[in-house]
Coordinates of C-alpha atoms in Angstrom, one line a residue:
M1041 CA -6.9 -35.8 27.1
K1042 CA -7.8 -33.4 29.8
H1043 CA -4.8 -31.4 32.3
A1044 CA -5.2 -28.4 34.5
I1045 CA -2.1 -25.4 34.4
A1046 CA -2.6 -23.2 36.7
S1047 CA -5.7 -21.3 35.9
L1048 CA -6.2 -23.1 32.6
R1049 CA -7.6 -26.1 31.0
F1050 CA -5.8 -27.9 28.2
S1051 CA -8.1 -30.4 26.0
L1052 CA -5.8 -31.9 23.6
E1053 CA -8.4 -34.3 21.0
D1054 CA -8.1 -35.8 17.2
G1055 CA -7.7 -33.9 14.3
A1056 CA -6.6 -30.0 13.9
P1057 CA -2.6 -30.5 15.3
Y1058 CA -1.8 -31.0 18.6
Y1059 CA -0.1 -27.2 18.7
Q1060 CA -2.5 -25.7 16.7
Q1061 CA -4.7 -26.6 20.1
L1062 CA -2.8 -25.3 21.8
V1063 CA -2.6 -21.6 20.5
E1064 CA -6.2 -21.6 20.1
Q1065 CA -6.6 -22.6 23.9
I1066 CA -4.3 -19.7 25.0
Q1067 CA -5.4 -17.0 23.3
Q1068 CA -9.2 -18.2 24.4
G1069 CA -7.5 -18.3 28.0
I1070 CA -6.8 -15.4 27.5
V1071 CA -9.7 -13.4 26.7
S1072 CA -11.9 -15.4 29.2
G1073 CA -9.5 -13.9 32.1
E1074 CA -8.6 -17.2 32.6
L1075 CA -4.9 -16.1 31.9
F1076 CA -3.8 -12.4 32.8
V1077 CA -0.4 -10.1 32.0
G1078 CA 2.0 -11.3 33.8
D1079 CA 1.8 -14.4 34.0
K1080 CA 4.1 -17.4 34.0
L1081 CA 3.7 -20.0 31.6
P1082 CA 5.3 -23.8 32.8
S1083 CA 7.8 -24.5 30.2
S1084 CA 7.4 -26.3 27.2
R1085 CA 8.8 -29.6 29.0
F1086 CA 7.1 -29.8 31.3
L1087 CA 3.9 -28.5 29.4
A1088 CA 4.4 -31.3 27.0
G1089 CA 5.5 -33.9 30.0
S1090 CA 2.6 -32.8 31.8
L1091 CA -0.4 -33.2 28.3
G1092 CA 2.2 -36.1 26.8
V1093 CA 3.1 -34.6 23.6
S1094 CA 6.3 -34.6 22.6
R1095 CA 7.9 -30.7 23.1
S1096 CA 8.3 -30.0 19.4
T1097 CA 4.4 -29.3 19.7
T1098 CA 4.6 -27.9 22.9
S1099 CA 8.1 -25.8 21.7
R1100 CA 6.1 -24.8 18.0
A1101 CA 2.7 -23.2 19.5
Y1102 CA 5.3 -21.2 22.3
D1103 CA 7.1 -20.0 19.8
Q1104 CA 3.7 -18.9 17.2
L1105 CA 1.8 -16.9 20.0
I1106 CA 5.8 -15.5 20.9
A1107 CA 6.3 -14.4 16.7
E1108 CA 3.3 -13.0 16.8
G1109 CA 3.6 -10.5 20.3
I1110 CA 0.9 -12.6 22.0
L1111 CA 3.3 -13.9 24.9
T1112 CA 6.8 -13.3 25.3
S1113 CA 10.3 -15.2 26.3
E1114 CA 12.4 -13.4 28.9
E1115 CA 16.3 -15.0 29.3
K1116 CA 16.6 -17.7 32.3
R1117 CA 12.7 -16.4 33.7
G1118 CA 10.7 -18.2 30.8
V1119 CA 7.6 -17.4 28.5
F1120 CA 5.0 -14.5 30.1
V1121 CA 1.3 -13.3 29.0
A1122 CA 2.9 -10.5 27.1
A1123 CA 1.4 -6.9 27.4
L1124 CA -1.7 -5.9 25.2
P1125 CA -2.8 -2.0 25.1
M1126 CA -6.3 -2.3 25.9
V1127 CA -5.9 -5.3 29.1
S1128 CA -6.3 -4.0 32.4
H1129 CA -3.6 -4.5 34.3
R1130 CA -4.6 -7.6 37.3
S1131 CA -4.6 -6.5 41.0
T1132 CA -3.1 -8.7 43.8
K1133 CA -6.2 -8.2 45.4
H1134 CA -8.6 -8.2 42.5
P1135 CA -7.9 -11.6 39.6
S1136 CA -10.9 -10.8 38.1
T1137 CA -9.8 -8.8 34.8
S1138 CA -11.2 -10.2 31.8
V1139 CA -12.4 -8.9 28.5
S1140 CA -15.5 -8.2 29.6
D1141 CA -13.8 -5.4 31.6
I1142 CA -12.5 -3.7 28.6
K1143 CA -13.5 0.5 28.5
Q1144 CA -16.3 0.3 26.8
M1145 CA -16.2 2.2 23.9
P1146 CA -17.7 2.7 20.6
L1147 CA -16.0 0.7 17.5
A1148 CA -16.1 2.1 14.3
F1149 CA -16.5 -0.3 11.2
D1150 CA -13.7 1.6 9.8
A1151 CA -10.0 0.9 7.3
G1152 CA -8.6 3.0 9.0
V1153 CA -5.9 3.6 12.0
D1154 CA -6.4 3.3 15.4
V1155 CA -3.0 5.8 16.8
S1156 CA -3.7 6.4 20.3
V1157 CA -1.4 3.9 20.8
F1158 CA 1.2 5.2 17.8
P1159 CA 5.0 5.1 19.3
T1160 CA 5.4 8.8 19.5
K1161 CA 9.0 8.3 21.3
E1162 CA 10.0 6.5 18.8
W1163 CA 9.0 7.9 15.9
A1164 CA 10.3 11.4 17.0
A1165 CA 13.7 9.8 17.8
S1166 CA 13.5 9.0 14.1
M1167 CA 12.7 11.6 13.0
R1168 CA 15.5 13.7 15.0
R1169 CA 18.7 10.5 13.7
S1170 CA 17.8 10.9 10.3
W1171 CA 18.2 15.0 10.6
L1172 CA 21.1 15.5 12.5
N1173 CA 23.2 15.5 9.4
P1174 CA 20.7 15.1 6.8
D1175 CA 21.5 13.7 3.7
M1176 CA 22.7 16.5 0.6
T1177 CA 20.9 14.7 -2.3
V1178 CA 17.5 14.8 0.1
L1179 CA 17.4 18.6 0.7
E1180 CA 17.6 18.9 -3.3
G1181 CA 15.2 16.8 -4.2
G1182 CA 16.8 13.8 -5.7
Y1183 CA 15.8 10.2 -5.3
A1184 CA 13.3 10.2 -7.5
T1185 CA 12.0 6.4 -6.7
G1186 CA 12.7 6.4 -3.6
Y1187 CA 15.5 7.5 -0.2
P1188 CA 17.8 4.3 -1.2
D1189 CA 17.5 3.6 2.2
L1190 CA 14.1 3.0 2.5
K1191 CA 13.9 0.9 -0.9
A1192 CA 16.2 -1.6 0.9
A1193 CA 14.4 -1.6 3.8
I1194 CA 11.2 -2.5 1.7
V1195 CA 13.1 -5.2 0.4
D1196 CA 14.1 -6.8 4.1
Y1197 CA 11.2 -6.2 4.9
L1198 CA 8.7 -7.9 2.1
Y1199 CA 10.9 -10.7 2.3
R1200 CA 11.1 -11.6 6.2
V1201 CA 7.6 -11.0 6.5
R1202 CA 5.3 -11.8 3.5
G1203 CA 8.6 -13.9 1.8
L1204 CA 8.4 -11.8 -1.7
E1205 CA 11.8 -11.6 -3.2
C1206 CA 12.6 -8.6 -4.7
S1207 CA 15.7 -5.6 -5.5
A1208 CA 15.7 -2.4 -4.6
E1209 CA 15.9 -1.4 -7.8
Q1210 CA 11.9 -2.8 -8.4
I1211 CA 10.7 -0.9 -5.5
I1212 CA 9.4 2.9 -6.9
V1213 CA 7.8 5.0 -3.2
T1214 CA 4.5 6.8 -4.0
A1215 CA 2.6 9.0 -1.8
G1216 CA -0.2 6.3 -0.5
S1217 CA -2.3 3.7 -2.3
R1218 CA -3.7 6.1 -4.5
D1219 CA -0.5 8.0 -6.6
S1220 CA 0.3 4.0 -6.5
L1221 CA -2.7 3.4 -8.6
L1222 CA -2.7 6.5 -10.7
L1223 CA 1.0 5.6 -11.8
L1224 CA 0.5 1.9 -12.4
Q1225 CA -2.5 2.9 -15.3
H1226 CA -0.3 5.3 -16.9
A1227 CA 2.4 2.7 -17.4
I1228 CA 0.1 0.1 -17.4
T1229 CA -2.3 1.1 -20.7
S1230 CA 1.4 2.2 -22.2
L1231 CA 2.7 -1.6 -22.2
G1232 CA -0.4 -2.8 -24.3
D1233 CA -0.5 -3.8 -27.5
S1234 CA -3.2 -1.4 -28.4
G1235 CA -3.3 2.0 -26.0
D1236 CA -6.1 2.9 -23.1
S1237 CA -9.2 2.2 -26.2
A1238 CA -8.9 -1.4 -25.9
M1239 CA -7.6 -2.0 -22.2
K1240 CA -10.1 -2.7 -19.5
W1241 CA -9.5 -2.5 -16.1
W1242 CA -10.9 -5.1 -14.0
L1243 CA -11.6 -4.2 -10.1
E1244 CA -13.6 -7.0 -7.6
E1245 CA -17.0 -6.7 -6.4
P1246 CA -17.5 -5.4 -3.8
T1247 CA -13.8 -3.8 -3.3
Y1248 CA -11.9 -0.8 -1.3
P1249 CA -14.8 1.9 -2.6
P1250 CA -11.0 4.6 -2.9
I1251 CA -9.5 2.2 -5.9
R1252 CA -13.1 2.2 -7.9
E1253 CA -12.8 6.3 -7.4
T1254 CA -9.5 6.1 -8.0
I1255 CA -9.5 3.7 -11.8
S1256 CA -12.6 5.0 -12.5
S1257 CA -11.5 8.6 -12.7
R1258 CA -9.2 8.1 -16.1
T1259 CA -11.1 5.4 -18.0
K1260 CA -14.8 4.6 -19.1
K1261 CA -13.9 1.0 -19.5
V1262 CA -14.4 -0.6 -16.0
G1263 CA -15.6 -4.8 -15.1
T1264 CA -16.3 -6.4 -11.8
L1265 CA -15.1 -9.5 -10.6
L1266 CA -17.3 -12.1 -8.9
I1267 CA -15.6 -12.9 -5.1
D1268 CA -16.7 -16.8 -3.9
E1269 CA -14.8 -18.6 -1.6
D1270 CA -12.1 -18.9 -4.1
G1271 CA -11.5 -15.6 -4.6
P1272 CA -11.7 -13.5 -7.8
C1273 CA -13.6 -15.0 -10.3
L1274 CA -11.7 -14.9 -14.2
P1275 CA -14.7 -12.8 -16.0
D1276 CA -16.5 -14.6 -18.4
S1277 CA -15.6 -12.8 -21.3
A1278 CA -12.4 -10.6 -21.2
H1279 CA -11.3 -7.5 -24.1
I1280 CA -8.7 -7.4 -26.4
S1281 CA -5.9 -5.9 -22.7
N1282 CA -6.9 -6.5 -19.6
V1283 CA -5.4 -5.6 -16.0
A1284 CA -7.6 -7.0 -13.2
I1285 CA -6.8 -5.1 -9.0
V1286 CA -6.9 -7.9 -7.1
T1287 CA -6.4 -8.8 -3.0
P1288 CA -5.3 -12.2 -3.5
N1289 CA -4.6 -12.8 0.4
R1290 CA -7.4 -11.6 1.8
Q1291 CA -10.1 -10.3 0.0
Y1292 CA -10.6 -6.6 1.8
P1293 CA -13.7 -6.0 2.8
L1294 CA -14.9 -10.0 1.9
G1295 CA -11.7 -11.4 3.7
A1296 CA -11.6 -14.3 1.3
S1297 CA -8.2 -15.9 0.4
M1298 CA -7.6 -16.8 -3.8
S1299 CA -7.4 -20.6 -3.2
A1300 CA -4.3 -22.6 -4.9
V1301 CA -7.0 -23.9 -7.8
R1302 CA -7.6 -20.2 -8.8
R1303 CA -4.1 -18.5 -8.3
Q1304 CA -3.8 -21.3 -11.0
Q1305 CA -6.6 -20.5 -12.8
W1306 CA -5.1 -16.6 -13.5
L1307 CA -1.8 -17.6 -14.1
Q1308 CA -3.0 -19.3 -17.2
A1309 CA -4.7 -16.2 -17.9
L1310 CA -1.3 -14.1 -17.7
Q1311 CA 0.7 -16.1 -19.6
H1312 CA -2.0 -16.5 -22.5
D1313 CA -1.5 -13.3 -25.3
S1314 CA -4.6 -12.8 -26.4
P1315 CA -6.8 -11.9 -24.2
S1316 CA -3.7 -10.3 -22.2
W1317 CA -4.3 -10.2 -19.0
W1318 CA -2.2 -7.3 -16.3
L1319 CA -2.4 -8.0 -12.5
V1320 CA -1.8 -5.3 -9.6
E1321 CA -1.7 -7.2 -6.4
D1322 CA -2.8 -4.7 -2.8
D1323 CA -1.3 -6.0 0.1
Y1324 CA -3.4 -3.5 2.4
D1325 CA -4.0 -4.9 5.8
N1326 CA -1.8 -8.1 5.6
E1327 CA 0.2 -7.9 8.4
F1328 CA -3.0 -8.4 10.4
V1329 CA -3.3 -11.9 11.0
Y1330 CA -3.8 -13.4 14.0
Q1331 CA -3.6 -16.9 13.4
G1332 CA -1.0 -17.9 11.4
R1333 CA 0.9 -16.3 8.2
S1334 CA -0.5 -14.7 5.4
N1335 CA -0.5 -16.3 2.0
V1336 CA 2.8 -16.1 -0.3
P1337 CA 1.9 -12.5 -2.6
F1338 CA 0.3 -13.1 -6.1
M1339 CA 4.0 -12.1 -7.1
Q1340 CA 6.4 -13.9 -5.4
T1341 CA 3.2 -17.4 -6.9
A1342 CA 3.7 -16.3 -9.8
S1343 CA 7.8 -14.7 -10.2
V1344 CA 8.9 -19.2 -11.2
H1345 CA 6.4 -18.5 -14.2
E1346 CA 8.7 -17.2 -17.4
Q1347 CA 5.6 -14.9 -18.8
A1348 CA 3.6 -14.6 -16.2
R1349 CA 6.5 -13.2 -13.6
D1350 CA 6.6 -9.8 -15.8
R1351 CA 2.7 -8.9 -15.7
V1352 CA 2.6 -8.8 -11.8
F1353 CA 2.9 -5.7 -9.6
F1354 CA 3.0 -5.6 -6.1
V1355 CA 0.9 -2.3 -4.1
G1356 CA 2.0 -1.5 0.0
S1357 CA 0.7 1.2 1.4
F1358 CA 2.8 2.2 5.3
S1359 CA -1.0 4.3 6.4
K1360 CA -2.6 1.3 8.2
V1361 CA 0.6 0.0 9.8
L1362 CA 2.2 3.3 10.9
F1363 CA 0.0 6.3 10.8
R1364 CA -2.8 8.2 7.9
G1365 CA -1.3 11.2 8.0
L1366 CA 1.8 9.9 6.7
R1367 CA 0.7 9.0 2.9
L1368 CA 3.6 7.2 1.7
G1369 CA 3.6 4.1 0.0
F1370 CA 5.6 2.0 -2.4
I1371 CA 5.1 -0.5 -6.0
V1372 CA 7.1 -3.4 -6.7
A1373 CA 7.2 -3.5 -10.6
P1374 CA 8.9 -6.5 -12.5
T1375 CA 12.4 -6.2 -13.3
R1376 CA 11.4 -6.0 -16.6
H1377 CA 8.8 -3.1 -16.4
V1378 CA 10.9 -0.5 -14.4
V1379 CA 12.1 1.4 -16.2
T1380 CA 8.0 2.1 -18.1
L1381 CA 8.0 2.9 -14.6
H1382 CA 10.3 5.8 -14.4
K1383 CA 9.1 7.4 -17.7
S1384 CA 5.5 8.1 -16.2
Q1385 CA 6.6 9.0 -13.2
S1386 CA 8.4 11.6 -14.8
V1387 CA 5.5 12.6 -17.0
L1388 CA 3.0 12.4 -13.9
G1389 CA 5.5 13.9 -11.2
T1390 CA 7.1 12.7 -7.6
S1391 CA 4.3 12.9 -4.8
A1392 CA 5.3 10.9 -2.5
S1393 CA 7.2 13.7 0.4
L1394 CA 11.2 12.8 0.3
P1395 CA 11.9 14.6 3.6
I1396 CA 10.3 11.6 6.1
Q1397 CA 11.6 8.8 4.5
P1398 CA 15.0 8.8 5.9
A1399 CA 12.6 8.8 9.3
V1400 CA 10.4 6.0 8.2
A1401 CA 13.7 4.1 6.6
D1402 CA 15.6 4.7 10.3
F1403 CA 12.5 3.5 11.9
M1404 CA 12.4 0.5 10.8
Q1405 CA 15.8 -0.5 10.9
Q1406 CA 15.8 0.2 14.7
G1407 CA 13.7 -2.5 14.3
N1408 CA 10.1 0.2 16.2
F1409 CA 8.7 -1.1 12.5
D1410 CA 8.4 -4.4 14.0
R1411 CA 7.5 -3.9 17.3
H1412 CA 5.1 -1.9 16.0
V1413 CA 3.3 -4.2 13.4
N1414 CA 3.4 -6.7 16.8
K1415 CA 1.7 -4.3 19.2
M1416 CA -0.8 -3.6 17.1
R1417 CA -1.7 -6.6 15.7
R1418 CA -2.4 -7.5 19.8
H1419 CA -4.2 -4.5 20.0
Y1420 CA -6.8 -5.2 16.8
R1421 CA -6.5 -8.8 17.7
L1422 CA -8.5 -8.0 20.9
K1423 CA -11.0 -5.3 19.4
R1424 CA -11.7 -8.1 17.6
D1425 CA -12.4 -10.7 20.3
F1426 CA -14.3 -8.3 21.9
L1427 CA -16.5 -7.9 19.2
I1428 CA -17.1 -11.6 18.5
L1429 CA -18.0 -12.1 22.8
Q1430 CA -20.4 -9.4 22.2
L1431 CA -22.2 -10.9 19.1
D1432 CA -22.4 -14.6 21.2
R1433 CA -23.7 -12.6 24.1
R1434 CA -26.3 -10.3 21.9
F1435 CA -26.6 -11.8 18.3
T1436 CA -26.4 -15.7 18.4
S1437 CA -30.2 -16.3 17.8
W1438 CA -30.2 -13.4 14.6
F1439 CA -26.9 -14.1 12.7
E1440 CA -24.4 -16.8 12.2
W1441 CA -20.2 -15.3 11.5
R1442 CA -16.7 -16.6 11.1
K1443 CA -14.3 -15.1 13.1
P1444 CA -11.6 -13.5 11.1
R1445 CA -7.9 -14.5 11.1
G1446 CA -7.0 -10.8 10.7
G1447 CA -8.6 -7.1 10.3
C1448 CA -8.9 -4.6 12.6
I1449 CA -11.7 -3.1 14.0
Y1450 CA -10.9 0.6 14.8

């Protein structure tokens, strides 16, 4: 069935859920230029009546797009297309803006951060508020595992956005992913049955090069985890004691997600004592998922299994969602091993900048962190769509590709 709603034509067919088809068609309407920034969409009730579907279907589609920052809802006014940073605003005289009118700019395939739209005013306000009446313990160099308000904000964020349940006690604030890996390498080695001489570290192939450099700088026992459509594969033969560093929810850089079957295989491996396995879950880049939600963290999956829950560590970073120079990340450690992490940290020293942590905490508490992530999700999504459009125009005869659910282009 086909219906014309303003300038956009919807077509609902048997197969995918109707709400999902509406979500995809509204997104495509924005990319193609049929919908413009500020355009008002019909009410969910009117759209449902026009399409002959239940109102819950249209409401669900709108709710998802509003949550992703693609649409915006204004009380007593309705639902509108949100402001997209890279789309030229429509002129009342020449309403012909489309993705093809995006300002031409080089797109580097970089895992970095586009800071051109960073909310500097809001960040400056957080810096100012956090230092108007500074915490004396911060000035004295205390809080070895992280500023308490920041740890609490991280716990709240992980639960709301990633579905990970943890406590502030489990959070160790670090100076970014490399610092996290060095700290974990020291701590997990001390937990191994036979020490460093018997422990082997397994990395995905391909993986983020700095991960390989960091781990290889401390040990020569490094193995390779092959990636297939189900995610990282368990090796055919393992060492006495093993540690795997994986990106289960969206493998970097291939984008594959660990399937339910593969998750079960890893869970079973974590519950064996011979050979023993530990798992470091790198959650890098999972804020930028454009369709649906990212999968539940592996650490949360393992939490309901008595042996596995103590063998999974979660690593996150602020550098990707805020700015590279921040050099701030965190580890979520199993409660049983928190003290071990603290001991390793006392041996290696604390590298995370403490004075900046109150500002990050305030930025999160004020809601600016969530708003910025939503804005960047739209920003990177539009860049992705622009790249796909150019590929469709120029390279269809030579290549085939899949449209990624997430990621960014800087």
